[in-house]
């Protein structure tokens, strides 16, 4: 294991911060009357007492972490849960980056939240563009990093390009970079590659982000995870809002996570549909290039992409227009839908008359 000390990286004022303390956890087991939190002891209007929401949630979501620990094979003391993985992205920046001084490195084209969260926190974003085939440009990353770089964000499989980043490249920075390396694995469920969580024991500066919004179908519940060393975790817990994951989310996620069979069959169906869609699109004249995908979406480039995008919108088929994003020029990101939705997309694309052809 590489030697690592988190304290020198943390914003200094947080080292001695006293987090908000709920009295609950100290007394669970022996309490006969909870008169400490100004809740409504009678219950929730319209709910039986068993189904009420009148008590504050478990701030550390222990039951849910135990279940996630089994599914992901990560000890509970390496798990942070948040209001989507977006919360973990924001907290990492809050904990490690001094506004106006520190920076993060992001590898565009990639997920937009790293930059948004950094900007909200007045933290500079240094960009190290991916290569033309959407892989890590080691030289560009090395050049972007300076002594005030606190976090490098790698997204694998990458959004919006759909491809996995080369493991050796991520490992190179995990080994050589002394601050935090984040691997955002929002789409890892759709790949056959093993997760970076298997490497947590070797790299205490590693943070793996995963979400239950995509393959697990819980986008509306808002549940995301950061898997990391207990040293890093301690500071995420210190800075998070005390009750960041609601009881409704905790309870519902516990129920949903039991349905592993359906989870796997959805993934199989989504991959089959992805491959079907790609085959269908390949025969269309308007399609220029389809990028291979390890996710539940894919990127494709089209002749007249902005016009085609508008045509799809007019027909009620909404995809993501990435045509003005550098390295994604003429690109639309297409999420795999249900069989019916995918058929509608293909039929609608068939109806499209490229402007460039009409003008001939
Ligand atoms: C969708 C997505 C997320 C997940 O966000 P949540 O806040 O957990 O819903 C994180 N990272 C990437 C790259 C994504 O595409």
Short mmCIF file of C-alpha atoms and ligand atoms in Angstrom, two decimals:
data_model
loop_
_atom_site.label_atom_id
_atom_site.label_comp_id
_atom_site.label_asym_id
_atom_site.label_seq_id
_atom_site.Cartn_x
_atom_site.Cartn_y
_atom_site.Cartn_z
CA UNK A 1 0.00 0.00 0.00
CA UNK A 2 1.31 3.42 -0.86
CA UNK A 3 1.94 5.84 1.98
CA UNK A 4 -0.60 8.57 2.17
CA UNK A 5 -1.67 11.13 4.67
CA UNK A 6 -4.95 12.90 4.12
CA UNK A 7 -4.51 15.78 6.57
CA UNK A 8 -2.08 17.87 4.48
CA UNK A 9 -4.58 17.75 1.60
CA UNK A 10 -7.65 18.80 3.56
CA UNK A 11 -8.63 22.45 3.74
CA UNK A 12 -6.95 23.53 6.99
CA UNK A 13 -10.05 24.98 8.65
CA UNK A 14 -11.75 21.56 8.46
CA UNK A 15 -9.07 19.72 10.41
CA UNK A 16 -10.50 20.83 13.75
CA UNK A 17 -14.06 21.41 12.67
CA UNK A 18 -16.63 19.99 15.03
CA UNK A 19 -19.39 18.51 12.89
CA UNK A 20 -23.05 18.78 13.82
CA UNK A 21 -23.68 15.98 16.28
CA UNK A 22 -26.96 14.16 16.55
CA UNK A 23 -27.51 12.64 19.97
CA UNK A 24 -29.18 9.57 18.56
CA UNK A 25 -26.45 7.08 17.87
CA UNK A 26 -25.00 7.30 21.41
CA UNK A 27 -28.25 6.16 23.00
CA UNK A 28 -29.82 3.72 20.60
CA UNK A 29 -30.74 0.55 22.43
CA UNK A 30 -31.37 2.13 25.82
CA UNK A 31 -33.72 5.00 24.97
CA UNK A 32 -37.35 4.72 26.09
CA UNK A 33 -38.38 8.19 25.07
CA UNK A 34 -36.90 10.23 22.25
CA UNK A 35 -37.42 13.78 23.45
CA UNK A 36 -34.24 15.25 22.00
CA UNK A 37 -34.93 16.28 18.39
CA UNK A 38 -38.19 18.28 18.39
CA UNK A 39 -39.90 15.77 16.12
CA UNK A 40 -43.64 15.17 16.13
CA UNK A 41 -43.89 12.20 18.48
CA UNK A 42 -47.47 11.49 17.38
CA UNK A 43 -46.54 10.49 13.88
CA UNK A 44 -47.08 11.62 10.30
CA UNK A 45 -50.55 12.75 9.12
CA UNK A 46 -52.24 10.04 7.08
CA UNK A 47 -49.69 7.38 8.02
CA UNK A 48 -49.84 4.50 10.47
CA UNK A 49 -47.09 4.69 13.07
CA UNK A 50 -45.17 1.84 11.35
CA UNK A 51 -45.19 3.76 8.08
CA UNK A 52 -44.58 7.20 9.50
CA UNK A 53 -41.67 9.49 8.69
CA UNK A 54 -41.68 11.50 11.91
CA UNK A 55 -38.19 10.49 13.08
CA UNK A 56 -35.00 11.83 11.56
CA UNK A 57 -33.12 9.32 9.40
CA UNK A 58 -30.00 7.41 10.40
CA UNK A 59 -27.27 9.96 9.54
CA UNK A 60 -24.78 7.20 8.62
CA UNK A 61 -27.25 4.82 6.90
CA UNK A 62 -25.75 1.77 8.61
CA UNK A 63 -28.29 -0.84 7.54
CA UNK A 64 -28.14 0.25 3.94
CA UNK A 65 -24.33 0.33 4.03
CA UNK A 66 -24.28 -3.26 5.31
CA UNK A 67 -26.32 -4.39 2.33
CA UNK A 68 -24.25 -2.35 -0.14
CA UNK A 69 -21.11 -3.73 1.50
CA UNK A 70 -22.24 -7.27 0.63
CA UNK A 71 -23.22 -6.41 -2.93
CA UNK A 72 -20.05 -4.45 -3.70
CA UNK A 73 -17.67 -6.40 -1.51
CA UNK A 74 -16.42 -3.24 0.21
CA UNK A 75 -16.26 -2.91 4.02
CA UNK A 76 -18.83 -0.49 5.50
CA UNK A 77 -16.09 1.78 6.86
CA UNK A 78 -15.06 2.47 3.25
CA UNK A 79 -18.56 3.54 2.14
CA UNK A 80 -20.00 7.03 1.94
CA UNK A 81 -23.62 7.40 0.82
CA UNK A 82 -25.05 10.62 -0.49
CA UNK A 83 -27.91 12.34 -2.25
CA UNK A 84 -26.74 10.99 -5.60
CA UNK A 85 -23.06 10.72 -6.44
CA UNK A 86 -23.37 14.41 -7.30
CA UNK A 87 -23.27 15.05 -3.56
CA UNK A 88 -20.00 13.15 -3.23
CA UNK A 89 -18.49 15.17 -6.10
CA UNK A 90 -19.47 18.41 -4.36
CA UNK A 91 -18.20 17.25 -0.96
CA UNK A 92 -14.84 16.11 -2.33
CA UNK A 93 -14.29 19.58 -3.76
CA UNK A 94 -15.52 21.24 -0.55
CA UNK A 95 -13.22 19.16 1.65
CA UNK A 96 -10.03 19.35 -0.41
CA UNK A 97 -10.03 22.46 -2.58
CA UNK A 98 -9.35 25.91 -1.18
CA UNK A 99 -11.51 28.38 -3.17
CA UNK A 100 -9.46 30.67 -5.35
CA UNK A 101 -6.29 28.63 -4.73
CA UNK A 102 -6.65 24.95 -5.53
CA UNK A 103 -7.77 23.24 -8.72
CA UNK A 104 -9.19 20.00 -10.02
CA UNK A 105 -8.25 18.30 -13.27
CA UNK A 106 -11.00 17.05 -15.55
CA UNK A 107 -10.67 15.21 -18.89
CA UNK A 108 -13.20 16.59 -21.39
CA UNK A 109 -15.36 15.59 -23.11
CA UNK A 110 -16.74 14.21 -19.86
CA UNK A 111 -19.46 14.47 -17.24
CA UNK A 112 -20.32 18.12 -16.61
CA UNK A 113 -20.81 17.99 -12.84
CA UNK A 114 -17.10 18.06 -11.97
CA UNK A 115 -16.80 21.47 -13.57
CA UNK A 116 -20.12 22.75 -12.24
CA UNK A 117 -19.36 21.67 -8.68
CA UNK A 118 -15.87 23.20 -8.88
CA UNK A 119 -17.20 26.46 -10.26
CA UNK A 120 -19.87 26.73 -7.55
CA UNK A 121 -17.11 26.32 -5.00
CA UNK A 122 -14.88 28.89 -6.75
CA UNK A 123 -12.36 26.18 -7.59
CA UNK A 124 -10.42 26.27 -10.84
CA UNK A 125 -10.88 23.49 -13.39
CA UNK A 126 -7.85 22.49 -15.42
CA UNK A 127 -8.71 20.55 -18.54
CA UNK A 128 -6.65 17.74 -20.02
CA UNK A 129 -8.55 16.73 -23.13
CA UNK A 130 -8.96 13.07 -23.92
CA UNK A 131 -7.25 11.85 -27.09
CA UNK A 132 -9.17 11.59 -30.36
CA UNK A 133 -10.15 8.04 -29.44
CA UNK A 134 -11.31 9.24 -26.01
CA UNK A 135 -8.45 7.81 -23.99
CA UNK A 136 -6.29 9.46 -21.32
CA UNK A 137 -3.55 11.68 -22.73
CA UNK A 138 -0.95 11.14 -20.01
CA UNK A 139 1.19 14.06 -21.14
CA UNK A 140 -1.81 16.41 -21.10
CA UNK A 141 -2.81 15.30 -17.60
CA UNK A 142 0.76 15.69 -16.34
CA UNK A 143 0.89 19.14 -17.82
CA UNK A 144 -2.44 20.17 -16.27
CA UNK A 145 -1.46 19.01 -12.78
CA UNK A 146 0.38 21.46 -10.54
CA UNK A 147 1.15 21.74 -6.83
CA UNK A 148 -2.39 23.02 -6.16
CA UNK A 149 -4.16 20.17 -7.92
CA UNK A 150 -6.15 18.28 -5.32
CA UNK A 151 -8.30 15.94 -7.40
CA UNK A 152 -8.13 14.30 -10.83
CA UNK A 153 -11.54 13.13 -12.06
CA UNK A 154 -11.54 10.11 -14.36
CA UNK A 155 -14.89 8.92 -15.67
CA UNK A 156 -14.92 5.30 -16.84
CA UNK A 157 -16.99 4.32 -18.75
CA UNK A 158 -16.92 7.93 -19.80
CA UNK A 159 -20.02 10.06 -20.27
CA UNK A 160 -20.82 11.14 -23.05
CA UNK A 161 -18.48 8.93 -25.09
CA UNK A 162 -19.45 5.55 -23.55
CA UNK A 163 -15.97 3.97 -23.52
CA UNK A 164 -13.86 2.61 -20.70
CA UNK A 165 -10.60 4.43 -20.00
CA UNK A 166 -7.46 2.28 -20.06
CA UNK A 167 -6.88 0.83 -16.61
CA UNK A 168 -3.08 1.20 -16.88
CA UNK A 169 -3.44 4.94 -17.43
CA UNK A 170 -5.61 5.39 -14.33
CA UNK A 171 -3.19 3.22 -12.35
CA UNK A 172 -0.31 5.34 -13.55
CA UNK A 173 -1.85 8.43 -11.92
CA UNK A 174 -2.98 6.52 -8.83
CA UNK A 175 0.66 5.58 -8.31
CA UNK A 176 2.33 8.84 -9.28
CA UNK A 177 -0.10 11.54 -8.15
CA UNK A 178 -0.04 12.30 -4.45
CA UNK A 179 -3.48 13.90 -4.13
CA UNK A 180 -6.86 12.27 -4.79
CA UNK A 181 -7.76 10.22 -7.83
CA UNK A 182 -11.48 9.88 -8.42
CA UNK A 183 -12.78 7.13 -10.71
CA UNK A 184 -16.43 7.80 -11.54
CA UNK A 185 -17.96 4.41 -12.33
CA UNK A 186 -21.58 5.49 -12.82
CA UNK A 187 -21.90 2.97 -15.67
CA UNK A 188 -19.69 0.16 -14.35
CA UNK A 189 -22.69 -2.20 -14.05
CA UNK A 190 -22.87 -2.36 -17.85
CA UNK A 191 -19.25 -3.42 -18.32
CA UNK A 192 -17.49 -6.74 -17.91
CA UNK A 193 -14.48 -5.01 -16.39
CA UNK A 194 -13.83 -5.26 -12.66
CA UNK A 195 -14.43 -2.18 -10.59
CA UNK A 196 -11.66 -0.05 -9.10
CA UNK A 197 -13.20 -0.79 -5.67
CA UNK A 198 -11.06 -3.93 -5.78
CA UNK A 199 -8.02 -1.66 -5.51
CA UNK A 200 -9.11 0.40 -2.50
CA UNK A 201 -6.79 -1.48 -0.18
CA UNK A 202 -3.77 -0.58 -2.34
CA UNK A 203 -4.50 3.09 -2.90
CA UNK A 204 -5.72 5.21 0.03
CA UNK A 205 -5.93 8.25 -2.31
CA UNK A 206 -8.50 6.46 -4.50
CA UNK A 207 -12.17 7.45 -4.49
CA UNK A 208 -14.55 5.33 -6.56
CA UNK A 209 -17.92 6.89 -7.31
CA UNK A 210 -20.88 4.72 -8.15
CA UNK A 211 -24.55 5.54 -8.39
CA UNK A 212 -27.85 3.73 -8.02
CA UNK A 213 -29.41 6.11 -10.55
CA UNK A 214 -28.50 4.18 -13.68
CA UNK A 215 -28.40 0.35 -13.76
CA UNK A 216 -30.27 0.07 -10.45
CA UNK A 217 -33.08 2.28 -11.71
CA UNK A 218 -33.31 4.53 -8.64
CA UNK A 219 -32.65 7.95 -10.20
CA UNK A 220 -35.64 9.49 -8.41
CA UNK A 221 -34.53 8.22 -5.00
CA UNK A 222 -31.19 10.07 -5.13
CA UNK A 223 -28.61 7.58 -3.88
CA UNK A 224 -24.95 7.53 -4.78
CA UNK A 225 -21.86 6.07 -3.19
CA UNK A 226 -18.22 7.02 -2.76
CA UNK A 227 -15.94 4.11 -1.87
CA UNK A 228 -12.68 5.29 -0.33
CA UNK A 229 -10.25 4.93 2.56
CA UNK A 230 -11.59 5.57 6.07
CA UNK A 231 -9.23 8.59 6.24
CA UNK A 232 -10.94 10.32 3.34
CA UNK A 233 -14.36 9.10 4.46
CA UNK A 234 -13.95 10.78 7.85
CA UNK A 235 -13.83 14.19 6.20
CA UNK A 236 -16.74 13.55 3.85
CA UNK A 237 -18.82 12.60 6.87
CA UNK A 238 -17.66 15.68 8.76
CA UNK A 239 -18.77 18.07 6.05
CA UNK A 240 -21.95 16.44 4.74
CA UNK A 241 -25.39 17.63 5.80
CA UNK A 242 -26.33 15.48 8.81
CA UNK A 243 -29.39 13.81 7.25
CA UNK A 244 -28.34 13.72 3.62
CA UNK A 245 -30.14 10.46 2.71
CA UNK A 246 -33.83 10.36 3.63
CA UNK A 247 -35.48 7.46 5.42
CA UNK A 248 -37.70 6.93 2.39
CA UNK A 249 -34.59 6.48 0.26
CA UNK A 250 -32.82 4.26 2.78
CA UNK A 251 -35.81 1.95 3.27
CA UNK A 252 -36.75 1.80 -0.38
CA UNK A 253 -33.19 1.15 -1.51
CA UNK A 254 -32.93 -1.73 1.00
CA UNK A 255 -35.98 -3.34 -0.60
CA UNK A 256 -34.88 -2.69 -4.18
CA UNK A 257 -31.36 -4.03 -3.66
CA UNK A 258 -32.77 -7.48 -2.89
CA UNK A 259 -33.92 -7.84 -6.48
CA UNK A 260 -30.59 -8.76 -7.98
CA UNK A 261 -32.13 -11.11 -10.54
CA UNK A 262 -34.20 -8.38 -12.11
CA UNK A 263 -31.26 -6.00 -11.92
CA UNK A 264 -29.21 -8.45 -14.00
CA UNK A 265 -32.01 -9.12 -16.47
CA UNK A 266 -32.50 -5.38 -17.04
CA UNK A 267 -28.80 -5.01 -17.76
CA UNK A 268 -28.95 -7.90 -20.24
CA UNK A 269 -31.97 -6.36 -21.95
CA UNK A 270 -30.37 -2.91 -22.10
CA UNK A 271 -27.19 -4.31 -23.67
CA UNK A 272 -29.21 -6.30 -26.21
CA UNK A 273 -31.22 -3.23 -27.10
CA UNK A 274 -28.06 -1.15 -27.33
CA UNK A 275 -26.61 -3.58 -29.83
CA UNK A 276 -29.88 -3.72 -31.77
CA UNK A 277 -30.03 0.09 -31.94
CA UNK A 278 -26.43 0.33 -33.11
CA UNK A 279 -27.07 -2.24 -35.86
CA UNK A 280 -30.16 -0.37 -37.01
CA UNK A 281 -28.40 2.98 -37.03
CA UNK A 282 -25.46 1.65 -38.99
CA UNK A 283 -27.69 1.26 -42.05
CA UNK A 284 -28.94 4.86 -41.97
CA UNK A 285 -27.54 7.36 -44.41
CA UNK A 286 -27.53 10.24 -41.94
CA UNK A 287 -25.31 8.33 -39.47
CA UNK A 288 -21.60 9.02 -39.81
CA UNK A 289 -19.99 7.17 -36.95
CA UNK A 290 -21.15 5.17 -33.97
CA UNK A 291 -18.75 4.89 -31.07
CA UNK A 292 -18.55 1.57 -29.24
CA UNK A 293 -20.13 1.71 -25.81
CA UNK A 294 -19.69 0.03 -22.44
CA UNK A 295 -22.68 1.91 -21.02
CA UNK A 296 -26.47 2.21 -21.41
CA UNK A 297 -26.03 4.95 -23.99
CA UNK A 298 -23.84 5.55 -26.99
CA UNK A 299 -22.46 8.47 -28.90
CA UNK A 300 -23.03 8.74 -32.63
CA UNK A 301 -22.22 11.45 -35.13
CA UNK A 302 -24.63 12.54 -37.83
CA UNK A 303 -24.71 14.69 -40.91
CA UNK A 304 -26.63 17.85 -39.94
CA UNK A 305 -26.65 16.89 -36.24
CA UNK A 306 -28.25 20.10 -34.90
CA UNK A 307 -30.99 19.93 -37.53
CA UNK A 308 -31.57 16.25 -36.96
CA UNK A 309 -31.69 16.87 -33.22
CA UNK A 310 -34.43 19.47 -33.71
CA UNK A 311 -36.34 17.11 -36.00
CA UNK A 312 -36.25 14.43 -33.29
CA UNK A 313 -37.43 16.92 -30.67
CA UNK A 314 -40.31 17.98 -32.95
CA UNK A 315 -41.33 14.31 -33.21
CA UNK A 316 -41.16 13.95 -29.43
CA UNK A 317 -37.96 11.90 -29.35
CA UNK A 318 -35.49 13.51 -26.98
CA UNK A 319 -31.80 12.65 -27.12
CA UNK A 320 -28.84 14.62 -25.81
CA UNK A 321 -27.32 17.10 -28.21
CA UNK A 322 -23.54 17.07 -27.77
CA UNK A 323 -22.83 18.45 -31.23
CA UNK A 324 -21.24 21.64 -29.93
CA UNK A 325 -18.95 19.85 -27.44
CA UNK A 326 -15.30 19.73 -28.46
CA UNK A 327 -14.29 16.24 -29.70
CA UNK A 328 -17.99 15.34 -29.94
CA UNK A 329 -18.76 17.57 -32.94
CA UNK A 330 -21.89 16.40 -34.78
CA UNK A 331 -22.53 14.02 -31.89
CA UNK A 332 -25.78 13.03 -30.27
CA UNK A 333 -25.78 10.93 -27.12
CA UNK A 334 -28.53 8.36 -27.23
CA UNK A 335 -29.77 6.56 -24.13
CA UNK A 336 -31.02 3.03 -24.70
CA UNK A 337 -34.76 2.98 -24.04
CA UNK A 338 -37.42 0.31 -24.00
CA UNK A 339 -37.85 -1.79 -27.12
CA UNK A 340 -40.79 0.40 -28.14
CA UNK A 341 -38.90 3.65 -27.59
CA UNK A 342 -35.93 2.36 -29.53
CA UNK A 343 -38.15 1.35 -32.45
CA UNK A 344 -39.72 4.80 -32.43
CA UNK A 345 -36.26 6.38 -32.52
CA UNK A 346 -35.21 4.25 -35.51
CA UNK A 347 -38.47 4.92 -37.39
CA UNK A 348 -38.18 8.64 -36.74
CA UNK A 349 -34.56 8.67 -37.92
CA UNK A 350 -35.66 6.90 -41.11
CA UNK A 351 -38.16 9.67 -41.79
CA UNK A 352 -35.51 12.36 -41.57
CA UNK A 353 -34.47 14.05 -44.80
CA UNK A 354 -31.03 15.56 -44.38
CA UNK A 355 -31.01 19.24 -45.27
CA UNK A 356 -27.83 18.79 -47.23
CA UNK A 357 -29.58 16.29 -49.50
CA UNK A 358 -32.70 18.48 -49.91
CA UNK A 359 -30.52 21.38 -50.97
CA UNK A 360 -28.77 19.42 -53.69
C1 LIG B 1 -25.43 9.94 -14.09
C2 LIG B 1 -24.07 10.15 -13.65
C3 LIG B 1 -23.77 10.27 -12.30
C4 LIG B 1 -24.81 10.02 -11.28
O1 LIG B 1 -25.36 11.05 -10.68
P1 LIG B 1 -26.34 10.83 -9.45
O2 LIG B 1 -26.19 12.12 -8.74
O3 LIG B 1 -25.85 9.69 -8.63
O4 LIG B 1 -27.68 10.59 -10.02
C5 LIG B 1 -22.45 10.41 -11.90
N1 LIG B 1 -21.46 10.43 -12.81
C6 LIG B 1 -21.71 10.29 -14.12
C7 LIG B 1 -20.59 10.25 -15.06
C8 LIG B 1 -23.02 10.16 -14.57
O5 LIG B 1 -23.23 10.05 -15.88
#
